């Protein structure tokens, strides 16, 4: 297991501006019809009561919590759990689905949250959003030039409301390596991934950011796809075998042969560059978290 540290500014840029592995839509030219589609909230446990409905912008994510800032500046910290329902209209990104994963809750995204009061805290029972807002927030996240050109006005509006996105402290980075042209996890890689998840579990409000890389072998398109495939394989293993919750995972991304750890002129250097980096991040500046 190779553990290195990276500057928080570098990792924040990755988390906000890197291309997502499966949610990319930069080539789309038309927005799907904007619509709010509500989900049916799950039956609350006996010890919970109905909480307030909160409308605002997601201004921070940390672990299983998100911070929503209302138009008047009021901030609410809300817990997301396995029963939280997240919905938008069908046809999003061409996937013909109406239920979204917690990874879709991007910073800067306008949401309406129905809550349950549990003790002194709030738990999200239902989160609704609009397709056009999610598309724009994802464009900002992906940092695609085409996306910004297509959604100039909406992008500017959302970016203006993203000033409160917090920096992340990078607690550690675990690198797992791959054979040339492959996305198969070795036994050592599997052990290292679960060890990283265990370490993150012991940190309050930790999130994981997974970034895939390749060496210089192969063309640009092949390496991009391979880096995304490696990142996706790691995310699946972390969630399925190591028990890491999806809502504590930032959107994975592939960076092809960018940011090499060593020279691609040597066999040894290439071996180090064929990797997926699992970064443990802890957001700072979240009031009440």
PDB file of C-alpha atoms in Angstrom:
ATOM      1  CA  UNK A   1       0.000   0.000   0.000  1.00  0.00           C
ATOM      2  CA  UNK A   2       1.445   3.308  -1.066  1.00  0.00           C
ATOM      3  CA  UNK A   3       0.268   6.247   1.037  1.00  0.00           C
ATOM      4  CA  UNK A   4       1.011   9.767  -0.060  1.00  0.00           C
ATOM      5  CA  UNK A   5      -0.407  13.168   0.735  1.00  0.00           C
ATOM      6  CA  UNK A   6      -1.677  15.727  -1.720  1.00  0.00           C
ATOM      7  CA  UNK A   7      -2.583  19.373  -1.264  1.00  0.00           C
ATOM      8  CA  UNK A   8      -6.252  20.035  -0.518  1.00  0.00           C
ATOM      9  CA  UNK A   9      -6.582  22.514  -3.361  1.00  0.00           C
ATOM     10  CA  UNK A  10      -5.438  19.872  -5.852  1.00  0.00           C
ATOM     11  CA  UNK A  11      -7.915  17.273  -4.637  1.00  0.00           C
ATOM     12  CA  UNK A  12     -10.771  19.769  -4.463  1.00  0.00           C
ATOM     13  CA  UNK A  13     -10.171  20.644  -8.099  1.00  0.00           C
ATOM     14  CA  UNK A  14     -10.337  16.947  -8.943  1.00  0.00           C
ATOM     15  CA  UNK A  15     -13.540  16.469  -7.002  1.00  0.00           C
ATOM     16  CA  UNK A  16     -15.254  19.498  -8.577  1.00  0.00           C
ATOM     17  CA  UNK A  17     -13.797  19.727 -12.080  1.00  0.00           C
ATOM     18  CA  UNK A  18     -12.709  16.213 -13.151  1.00  0.00           C
ATOM     19  CA  UNK A  19     -14.833  14.287 -15.637  1.00  0.00           C
ATOM     20  CA  UNK A  20     -17.181  11.778 -14.039  1.00  0.00           C
ATOM     21  CA  UNK A  21     -16.865   8.191 -15.255  1.00  0.00           C
ATOM     22  CA  UNK A  22     -20.413   7.368 -16.231  1.00  0.00           C
ATOM     23  CA  UNK A  23     -22.398  10.588 -15.843  1.00  0.00           C
ATOM     24  CA  UNK A  24     -20.738  12.618 -18.588  1.00  0.00           C
ATOM     25  CA  UNK A  25     -23.158  14.461 -20.811  1.00  0.00           C
ATOM     26  CA  UNK A  26     -20.989  17.162 -22.321  1.00  0.00           C
ATOM     27  CA  UNK A  27     -22.067  16.117 -25.815  1.00  0.00           C
ATOM     28  CA  UNK A  28     -25.751  16.759 -25.123  1.00  0.00           C
ATOM     29  CA  UNK A  29     -27.178  19.806 -26.766  1.00  0.00           C
ATOM     30  CA  UNK A  30     -30.701  19.803 -25.421  1.00  0.00           C
ATOM     31  CA  UNK A  31     -31.970  19.906 -21.851  1.00  0.00           C
ATOM     32  CA  UNK A  32     -34.631  17.354 -20.912  1.00  0.00           C
ATOM     33  CA  UNK A  33     -37.890  19.015 -19.840  1.00  0.00           C
ATOM     34  CA  UNK A  34     -37.455  20.581 -16.428  1.00  0.00           C
ATOM     35  CA  UNK A  35     -39.659  18.900 -13.877  1.00  0.00           C
ATOM     36  CA  UNK A  36     -39.880  18.219 -10.201  1.00  0.00           C
ATOM     37  CA  UNK A  37     -40.738  14.617  -9.455  1.00  0.00           C
ATOM     38  CA  UNK A  38     -41.350  13.748  -5.845  1.00  0.00           C
ATOM     39  CA  UNK A  39     -40.604  10.446  -4.197  1.00  0.00           C
ATOM     40  CA  UNK A  40     -42.673   8.733  -1.573  1.00  0.00           C
ATOM     41  CA  UNK A  41     -40.990   9.091   1.782  1.00  0.00           C
ATOM     42  CA  UNK A  42     -40.358   5.982   3.819  1.00  0.00           C
ATOM     43  CA  UNK A  43     -42.394   5.325   6.946  1.00  0.00           C
ATOM     44  CA  UNK A  44     -40.676   7.109   9.839  1.00  0.00           C
ATOM     45  CA  UNK A  45     -39.676   5.193  12.934  1.00  0.00           C
ATOM     46  CA  UNK A  46     -41.763   5.777  16.011  1.00  0.00           C
ATOM     47  CA  UNK A  47     -39.115   7.988  17.612  1.00  0.00           C
ATOM     48  CA  UNK A  48     -39.090  10.510  14.736  1.00  0.00           C
ATOM     49  CA  UNK A  49     -41.479  13.356  13.996  1.00  0.00           C
ATOM     50  CA  UNK A  50     -42.172  15.334  10.858  1.00  0.00           C
ATOM     51  CA  UNK A  51     -39.495  17.968  10.278  1.00  0.00           C
ATOM     52  CA  UNK A  52     -39.497  21.146   8.183  1.00  0.00           C
ATOM     53  CA  UNK A  53     -39.299  21.249   4.402  1.00  0.00           C
ATOM     54  CA  UNK A  54     -36.029  22.922   3.467  1.00  0.00           C
ATOM     55  CA  UNK A  55     -35.316  24.604   0.124  1.00  0.00           C
ATOM     56  CA  UNK A  56     -31.864  25.810  -0.810  1.00  0.00           C
ATOM     57  CA  UNK A  57     -28.494  25.042  -2.356  1.00  0.00           C
ATOM     58  CA  UNK A  58     -26.229  22.162  -1.329  1.00  0.00           C
ATOM     59  CA  UNK A  59     -23.257  24.127   0.014  1.00  0.00           C
ATOM     60  CA  UNK A  60     -21.195  21.236   1.440  1.00  0.00           C
ATOM     61  CA  UNK A  61     -21.026  17.449   1.705  1.00  0.00           C
ATOM     62  CA  UNK A  62     -19.313  15.519   4.487  1.00  0.00           C
ATOM     63  CA  UNK A  63     -19.748  11.830   5.192  1.00  0.00           C
ATOM     64  CA  UNK A  64     -23.448  10.999   5.472  1.00  0.00           C
ATOM     65  CA  UNK A  65     -24.382  14.649   5.941  1.00  0.00           C
ATOM     66  CA  UNK A  66     -25.009  17.572   3.635  1.00  0.00           C
ATOM     67  CA  UNK A  67     -25.353  21.267   4.365  1.00  0.00           C
ATOM     68  CA  UNK A  68     -28.178  23.149   2.616  1.00  0.00           C
ATOM     69  CA  UNK A  69     -28.070  26.949   2.529  1.00  0.00           C
ATOM     70  CA  UNK A  70     -31.411  28.727   2.058  1.00  0.00           C
ATOM     71  CA  UNK A  71     -31.980  31.993   0.184  1.00  0.00           C
ATOM     72  CA  UNK A  72     -31.870  33.923   3.459  1.00  0.00           C
ATOM     73  CA  UNK A  73     -28.473  32.420   4.341  1.00  0.00           C
ATOM     74  CA  UNK A  74     -29.797  29.976   6.943  1.00  0.00           C
ATOM     75  CA  UNK A  75     -27.796  26.730   6.983  1.00  0.00           C
ATOM     76  CA  UNK A  76     -29.245  23.318   7.784  1.00  0.00           C
ATOM     77  CA  UNK A  77     -27.222  20.143   8.326  1.00  0.00           C
ATOM     78  CA  UNK A  78     -29.200  17.115   7.142  1.00  0.00           C
ATOM     79  CA  UNK A  79     -28.338  13.416   7.391  1.00  0.00           C
ATOM     80  CA  UNK A  80     -28.677  11.195   4.292  1.00  0.00           C
ATOM     81  CA  UNK A  81     -29.277   7.488   4.891  1.00  0.00           C
ATOM     82  CA  UNK A  82     -30.208   4.354   2.959  1.00  0.00           C
ATOM     83  CA  UNK A  83     -33.927   5.212   3.172  1.00  0.00           C
ATOM     84  CA  UNK A  84     -33.527   8.696   1.678  1.00  0.00           C
ATOM     85  CA  UNK A  85     -35.314   8.931  -1.684  1.00  0.00           C
ATOM     86  CA  UNK A  86     -33.776  11.112  -4.418  1.00  0.00           C
ATOM     87  CA  UNK A  87     -35.767  11.748  -7.565  1.00  0.00           C
ATOM     88  CA  UNK A  88     -35.772  13.727 -10.811  1.00  0.00           C
ATOM     89  CA  UNK A  89     -37.674  13.314 -14.059  1.00  0.00           C
ATOM     90  CA  UNK A  90     -37.002  10.392 -16.395  1.00  0.00           C
ATOM     91  CA  UNK A  91     -34.648  10.547 -19.340  1.00  0.00           C
ATOM     92  CA  UNK A  92     -31.780  12.133 -17.418  1.00  0.00           C
ATOM     93  CA  UNK A  93     -28.536  11.633 -19.364  1.00  0.00           C
ATOM     94  CA  UNK A  94     -30.391   9.133 -21.563  1.00  0.00           C
ATOM     95  CA  UNK A  95     -30.503   6.537 -18.784  1.00  0.00           C
ATOM     96  CA  UNK A  96     -34.318   6.438 -18.589  1.00  0.00           C
ATOM     97  CA  UNK A  97     -34.330   6.443 -14.831  1.00  0.00           C
ATOM     98  CA  UNK A  98     -36.160   8.480 -12.248  1.00  0.00           C
ATOM     99  CA  UNK A  99     -34.298   7.464  -9.080  1.00  0.00           C
ATOM    100  CA  UNK A 100     -30.853   8.933  -8.560  1.00  0.00           C
ATOM    101  CA  UNK A 101     -27.938   7.909  -6.373  1.00  0.00           C
ATOM    102  CA  UNK A 102     -26.631  10.024  -3.519  1.00  0.00           C
ATOM    103  CA  UNK A 103     -23.579  10.776  -5.693  1.00  0.00           C
ATOM    104  CA  UNK A 104     -25.897  13.056  -7.712  1.00  0.00           C
ATOM    105  CA  UNK A 105     -26.141  15.444  -4.752  1.00  0.00           C
ATOM    106  CA  UNK A 106     -23.464  17.801  -6.030  1.00  0.00           C
ATOM    107  CA  UNK A 107     -22.351  20.982  -4.348  1.00  0.00           C
ATOM    108  CA  UNK A 108     -24.207  23.968  -5.806  1.00  0.00           C
ATOM    109  CA  UNK A 109     -27.335  21.951  -6.632  1.00  0.00           C
ATOM    110  CA  UNK A 110     -30.733  23.490  -5.708  1.00  0.00           C
ATOM    111  CA  UNK A 111     -32.858  20.958  -3.801  1.00  0.00           C
ATOM    112  CA  UNK A 112     -36.069  20.657  -1.825  1.00  0.00           C
ATOM    113  CA  UNK A 113     -35.708  18.379   1.189  1.00  0.00           C
ATOM    114  CA  UNK A 114     -38.475  16.867   3.270  1.00  0.00           C
ATOM    115  CA  UNK A 115     -37.081  16.003   6.674  1.00  0.00           C
ATOM    116  CA  UNK A 116     -37.763  14.026   9.801  1.00  0.00           C
ATOM    117  CA  UNK A 117     -36.796  15.331  13.219  1.00  0.00           C
ATOM    118  CA  UNK A 118     -34.735  12.732  15.057  1.00  0.00           C
ATOM    119  CA  UNK A 119     -33.504  13.945  18.408  1.00  0.00           C
ATOM    120  CA  UNK A 120     -31.669  17.214  17.822  1.00  0.00           C
ATOM    121  CA  UNK A 121     -30.936  16.477  14.155  1.00  0.00           C
ATOM    122  CA  UNK A 122     -32.698  16.314  10.794  1.00  0.00           C
ATOM    123  CA  UNK A 123     -32.855  13.261   8.519  1.00  0.00           C
ATOM    124  CA  UNK A 124     -33.744  13.559   4.824  1.00  0.00           C
ATOM    125  CA  UNK A 125     -36.717  11.391   3.893  1.00  0.00           C
ATOM    126  CA  UNK A 126     -37.165  12.845   0.393  1.00  0.00           C
ATOM    127  CA  UNK A 127     -34.971  15.004  -1.856  1.00  0.00           C
ATOM    128  CA  UNK A 128     -36.328  16.475  -5.081  1.00  0.00           C
ATOM    129  CA  UNK A 129     -34.546  18.416  -7.800  1.00  0.00           C
ATOM    130  CA  UNK A 130     -34.896  19.550 -11.396  1.00  0.00           C
ATOM    131  CA  UNK A 131     -33.169  17.954 -14.350  1.00  0.00           C
ATOM    132  CA  UNK A 132     -31.874  21.250 -15.681  1.00  0.00           C
ATOM    133  CA  UNK A 133     -30.265  22.107 -12.335  1.00  0.00           C
ATOM    134  CA  UNK A 134     -28.595  18.706 -12.032  1.00  0.00           C
ATOM    135  CA  UNK A 135     -27.305  18.964 -15.579  1.00  0.00           C
ATOM    136  CA  UNK A 136     -25.839  22.406 -14.932  1.00  0.00           C
ATOM    137  CA  UNK A 137     -24.324  21.409 -11.588  1.00  0.00           C
ATOM    138  CA  UNK A 138     -22.763  18.383 -13.282  1.00  0.00           C
ATOM    139  CA  UNK A 139     -21.352  20.589 -16.042  1.00  0.00           C
ATOM    140  CA  UNK A 140     -19.675  22.688 -13.391  1.00  0.00           C
ATOM    141  CA  UNK A 141     -18.449  19.496 -11.746  1.00  0.00           C
ATOM    142  CA  UNK A 142     -17.083  18.128 -15.006  1.00  0.00           C
ATOM    143  CA  UNK A 143     -15.653  21.458 -16.142  1.00  0.00           C
ATOM    144  CA  UNK A 144     -16.400  20.844 -19.805  1.00  0.00           C
ATOM    145  CA  UNK A 145     -16.054  23.794 -22.161  1.00  0.00           C
ATOM    146  CA  UNK A 146     -18.965  22.599 -24.275  1.00  0.00           C
ATOM    147  CA  UNK A 147     -21.168  22.403 -21.223  1.00  0.00           C
ATOM    148  CA  UNK A 148     -20.357  25.944 -20.190  1.00  0.00           C
ATOM    149  CA  UNK A 149     -21.099  27.220 -23.696  1.00  0.00           C
ATOM    150  CA  UNK A 150     -24.458  25.466 -23.801  1.00  0.00           C
ATOM    151  CA  UNK A 151     -25.598  26.592 -20.364  1.00  0.00           C
ATOM    152  CA  UNK A 152     -23.908  29.965 -19.923  1.00  0.00           C
ATOM    153  CA  UNK A 153     -26.666  31.731 -18.032  1.00  0.00           C
ATOM    154  CA  UNK A 154     -27.636  28.800 -15.810  1.00  0.00           C
ATOM    155  CA  UNK A 155     -24.022  27.919 -15.141  1.00  0.00           C
ATOM    156  CA  UNK A 156     -23.210  31.474 -14.090  1.00  0.00           C
ATOM    157  CA  UNK A 157     -26.173  31.492 -11.726  1.00  0.00           C
ATOM    158  CA  UNK A 158     -25.152  28.236 -10.076  1.00  0.00           C
ATOM    159  CA  UNK A 159     -21.486  29.136  -9.889  1.00  0.00           C
ATOM    160  CA  UNK A 160     -22.430  32.358  -8.132  1.00  0.00           C
ATOM    161  CA  UNK A 161     -24.032  30.289  -5.419  1.00  0.00           C
ATOM    162  CA  UNK A 162     -21.094  27.920  -5.009  1.00  0.00           C
ATOM    163  CA  UNK A 163     -18.837  30.281  -3.063  1.00  0.00           C
ATOM    164  CA  UNK A 164     -19.448  28.398   0.170  1.00  0.00           C
ATOM    165  CA  UNK A 165     -18.125  25.044  -1.060  1.00  0.00           C
ATOM    166  CA  UNK A 166     -15.602  23.994   1.523  1.00  0.00           C
ATOM    167  CA  UNK A 167     -12.030  22.979   1.066  1.00  0.00           C
ATOM    168  CA  UNK A 168     -11.100  19.411   1.931  1.00  0.00           C
ATOM    169  CA  UNK A 169      -8.352  18.159   4.178  1.00  0.00           C
ATOM    170  CA  UNK A 170      -6.628  15.203   2.511  1.00  0.00           C
ATOM    171  CA  UNK A 171      -5.967  12.735   5.300  1.00  0.00           C
ATOM    172  CA  UNK A 172      -4.235  10.099   3.167  1.00  0.00           C
ATOM    173  CA  UNK A 173      -4.054   8.539  -0.288  1.00  0.00           C
ATOM    174  CA  UNK A 174      -3.915   4.806  -0.985  1.00  0.00           C
ATOM    175  CA  UNK A 175      -2.728   3.684  -4.422  1.00  0.00           C
ATOM    176  CA  UNK A 176      -3.592   0.270  -5.866  1.00  0.00           C
ATOM    177  CA  UNK A 177      -1.853  -0.866  -9.056  1.00  0.00           C
ATOM    178  CA  UNK A 178      -2.886  -2.745 -12.198  1.00  0.00           C
ATOM    179  CA  UNK A 179      -1.326  -4.770 -14.996  1.00  0.00           C
ATOM    180  CA  UNK A 180      -0.882  -3.160 -18.409  1.00  0.00           C
ATOM    181  CA  UNK A 181      -4.214  -2.654 -20.145  1.00  0.00           C
ATOM    182  CA  UNK A 182      -6.137  -4.356 -17.318  1.00  0.00           C
ATOM    183  CA  UNK A 183      -8.669  -3.312 -14.698  1.00  0.00           C
ATOM    184  CA  UNK A 184      -8.477  -6.439 -12.544  1.00  0.00           C
ATOM    185  CA  UNK A 185      -7.877  -6.040  -8.812  1.00  0.00           C
ATOM    186  CA  UNK A 186      -5.120  -8.146  -7.299  1.00  0.00           C
ATOM    187  CA  UNK A 187      -5.456  -9.815  -3.896  1.00  0.00           C
ATOM    188  CA  UNK A 188      -3.090  -7.191  -2.458  1.00  0.00           C
ATOM    189  CA  UNK A 189      -5.170  -4.381  -3.963  1.00  0.00           C
ATOM    190  CA  UNK A 190      -8.348  -5.784  -2.424  1.00  0.00           C
ATOM    191  CA  UNK A 191      -6.703  -5.947   1.000  1.00  0.00           C
ATOM    192  CA  UNK A 192      -5.409  -2.386   0.657  1.00  0.00           C
ATOM    193  CA  UNK A 193      -8.807  -1.048  -0.382  1.00  0.00           C
ATOM    194  CA  UNK A 194     -10.614  -2.506   2.618  1.00  0.00           C
ATOM    195  CA  UNK A 195      -7.826  -1.239   4.868  1.00  0.00           C
ATOM    196  CA  UNK A 196      -8.323   2.255   3.455  1.00  0.00           C
ATOM    197  CA  UNK A 197     -12.082   2.011   3.996  1.00  0.00           C
ATOM    198  CA  UNK A 198     -11.525   0.906   7.585  1.00  0.00           C
ATOM    199  CA  UNK A 199      -9.170   3.826   8.190  1.00  0.00           C
ATOM    200  CA  UNK A 200     -11.699   6.260   6.703  1.00  0.00           C
ATOM    201  CA  UNK A 201     -14.479   4.790   8.816  1.00  0.00           C
ATOM    202  CA  UNK A 202     -12.543   5.803  11.886  1.00  0.00           C
ATOM    203  CA  UNK A 203     -12.448   9.454  10.777  1.00  0.00           C
ATOM    204  CA  UNK A 204     -15.407  11.705  11.488  1.00  0.00           C
ATOM    205  CA  UNK A 205     -17.256  12.831   8.330  1.00  0.00           C
ATOM    206  CA  UNK A 206     -14.779  11.246   5.911  1.00  0.00           C
ATOM    207  CA  UNK A 207     -15.516  10.945   2.185  1.00  0.00           C
ATOM    208  CA  UNK A 208     -13.651   8.927  -0.444  1.00  0.00           C
ATOM    209  CA  UNK A 209     -12.537  10.340  -3.788  1.00  0.00           C
ATOM    210  CA  UNK A 210     -11.448   7.647  -6.284  1.00  0.00           C
ATOM    211  CA  UNK A 211      -9.312   8.645  -9.294  1.00  0.00           C
ATOM    212  CA  UNK A 212      -8.076   6.234 -11.976  1.00  0.00           C
ATOM    213  CA  UNK A 213      -4.853   6.571 -13.988  1.00  0.00           C
ATOM    214  CA  UNK A 214      -2.892   4.769 -16.711  1.00  0.00           C
ATOM    215  CA  UNK A 215       0.664   4.752 -17.956  1.00  0.00           C
ATOM    216  CA  UNK A 216       1.561   6.135 -21.392  1.00  0.00           C
ATOM    217  CA  UNK A 217       0.925   2.853 -23.224  1.00  0.00           C
ATOM    218  CA  UNK A 218      -2.001   3.109 -25.633  1.00  0.00           C
ATOM    219  CA  UNK A 219      -3.931   5.947 -27.243  1.00  0.00           C
ATOM    220  CA  UNK A 220      -5.742   8.793 -25.534  1.00  0.00           C
ATOM    221  CA  UNK A 221      -9.269   7.418 -25.950  1.00  0.00           C
ATOM    222  CA  UNK A 222      -8.290   3.931 -24.802  1.00  0.00           C
ATOM    223  CA  UNK A 223      -6.458   5.249 -21.757  1.00  0.00           C
ATOM    224  CA  UNK A 224      -9.347   7.504 -20.772  1.00  0.00           C
ATOM    225  CA  UNK A 225     -11.779   4.594 -20.879  1.00  0.00           C
ATOM    226  CA  UNK A 226      -9.330   2.347 -19.047  1.00  0.00           C
ATOM    227  CA  UNK A 227      -8.744   4.873 -16.260  1.00  0.00           C
ATOM    228  CA  UNK A 228     -12.505   5.249 -15.784  1.00  0.00           C
ATOM    229  CA  UNK A 229     -12.980   1.480 -15.791  1.00  0.00           C
ATOM    230  CA  UNK A 230     -10.290   1.066 -13.130  1.00  0.00           C
ATOM    231  CA  UNK A 231     -11.878   3.772 -10.967  1.00  0.00           C
ATOM    232  CA  UNK A 232     -15.289   2.127 -11.342  1.00  0.00           C
ATOM    233  CA  UNK A 233     -13.895  -1.286 -10.402  1.00  0.00           C
ATOM    234  CA  UNK A 234     -12.395   0.165  -7.233  1.00  0.00           C
ATOM    235  CA  UNK A 235     -15.622   1.954  -6.300  1.00  0.00           C
ATOM    236  CA  UNK A 236     -17.612  -1.253  -6.753  1.00  0.00           C
ATOM    237  CA  UNK A 237     -15.224  -3.226  -4.557  1.00  0.00           C
ATOM    238  CA  UNK A 238     -15.185  -0.566  -1.837  1.00  0.00           C
ATOM    239  CA  UNK A 239     -18.980  -0.579  -1.711  1.00  0.00           C
ATOM    240  CA  UNK A 240     -19.703  -4.268  -2.223  1.00  0.00           C
ATOM    241  CA  UNK A 241     -16.834  -5.962  -0.397  1.00  0.00           C
ATOM    242  CA  UNK A 242     -15.589  -3.302   2.027  1.00  0.00           C
ATOM    243  CA  UNK A 243     -19.007  -1.968   3.035  1.00  0.00           C
ATOM    244  CA  UNK A 244     -18.376   1.677   2.160  1.00  0.00           C
ATOM    245  CA  UNK A 245     -21.659   3.586   1.774  1.00  0.00           C
ATOM    246  CA  UNK A 246     -22.354   5.125  -1.681  1.00  0.00           C
ATOM    247  CA  UNK A 247     -23.468   8.420  -0.143  1.00  0.00           C
ATOM    248  CA  UNK A 248     -19.991   8.826   1.379  1.00  0.00           C
ATOM    249  CA  UNK A 249     -18.341   8.581  -2.047  1.00  0.00           C
ATOM    250  CA  UNK A 250     -17.553  11.564  -4.258  1.00  0.00           C
ATOM    251  CA  UNK A 251     -18.055  11.023  -7.987  1.00  0.00           C
ATOM    252  CA  UNK A 252     -15.186   8.844  -9.291  1.00  0.00           C
ATOM    253  CA  UNK A 253     -13.200   9.993 -12.283  1.00  0.00           C
ATOM    254  CA  UNK A 254     -10.585   8.803 -14.762  1.00  0.00           C
ATOM    255  CA  UNK A 255      -7.539  10.953 -15.493  1.00  0.00           C
ATOM    256  CA  UNK A 256      -5.902   8.788 -18.170  1.00  0.00           C
ATOM    257  CA  UNK A 257      -2.093   9.266 -18.051  1.00  0.00           C
ATOM    258  CA  UNK A 258      -2.215  12.658 -16.330  1.00  0.00           C
ATOM    259  CA  UNK A 259      -0.333  13.319 -13.086  1.00  0.00           C
ATOM    260  CA  UNK A 260       2.162  10.406 -13.283  1.00  0.00           C
ATOM    261  CA  UNK A 261       3.861   9.349 -10.064  1.00  0.00           C
ATOM    262  CA  UNK A 262       7.018   8.337 -11.930  1.00  0.00           C
ATOM    263  CA  UNK A 263       8.590   8.541 -15.375  1.00  0.00           C
ATOM    264  CA  UNK A 264       6.854   6.607 -18.137  1.00  0.00           C
ATOM    265  CA  UNK A 265      10.272   6.029 -19.710  1.00  0.00           C
ATOM    266  CA  UNK A 266      10.966   3.025 -17.492  1.00  0.00           C
ATOM    267  CA  UNK A 267       9.138  -0.225 -16.802  1.00  0.00           C
ATOM    268  CA  UNK A 268       9.184   0.490 -13.091  1.00  0.00           C
ATOM    269  CA  UNK A 269       7.796   3.985 -13.587  1.00  0.00           C
ATOM    270  CA  UNK A 270       4.958   2.734 -15.757  1.00  0.00           C
ATOM    271  CA  UNK A 271       4.055   0.162 -13.103  1.00  0.00           C
ATOM    272  CA  UNK A 272       3.651   2.950 -10.524  1.00  0.00           C
ATOM    273  CA  UNK A 273       1.496   5.018 -12.882  1.00  0.00           C
ATOM    274  CA  UNK A 274      -1.010   2.213 -13.593  1.00  0.00           C
ATOM    275  CA  UNK A 275      -3.000   2.948 -10.487  1.00  0.00           C
ATOM    276  CA  UNK A 276      -6.178   4.075  -8.800  1.00  0.00           C
ATOM    277  CA  UNK A 277      -5.788   6.606  -6.002  1.00  0.00           C
ATOM    278  CA  UNK A 278      -8.246   6.342  -3.109  1.00  0.00           C
ATOM    279  CA  UNK A 279      -8.182   9.683  -1.300  1.00  0.00           C
ATOM    280  CA  UNK A 280      -9.630  10.067   2.190  1.00  0.00           C
ATOM    281  CA  UNK A 281     -11.075  13.578   2.445  1.00  0.00           C
ATOM    282  CA  UNK A 282     -12.546  15.402   5.418  1.00  0.00           C
ATOM    283  CA  UNK A 283     -14.376  18.659   4.777  1.00  0.00           C
ATOM    284  CA  UNK A 284     -13.554  21.576   7.015  1.00  0.00           C
ATOM    285  CA  UNK A 285     -15.634  24.556   7.999  1.00  0.00           C
ATOM    286  CA  UNK A 286     -18.928  22.676   8.326  1.00  0.00           C
ATOM    287  CA  UNK A 287     -20.805  24.180  11.231  1.00  0.00           C
ATOM    288  CA  UNK A 288     -22.222  21.555  13.552  1.00  0.00           C
ATOM    289  CA  UNK A 289     -20.612  18.531  11.860  1.00  0.00           C
TER     290      UNK A 289
END
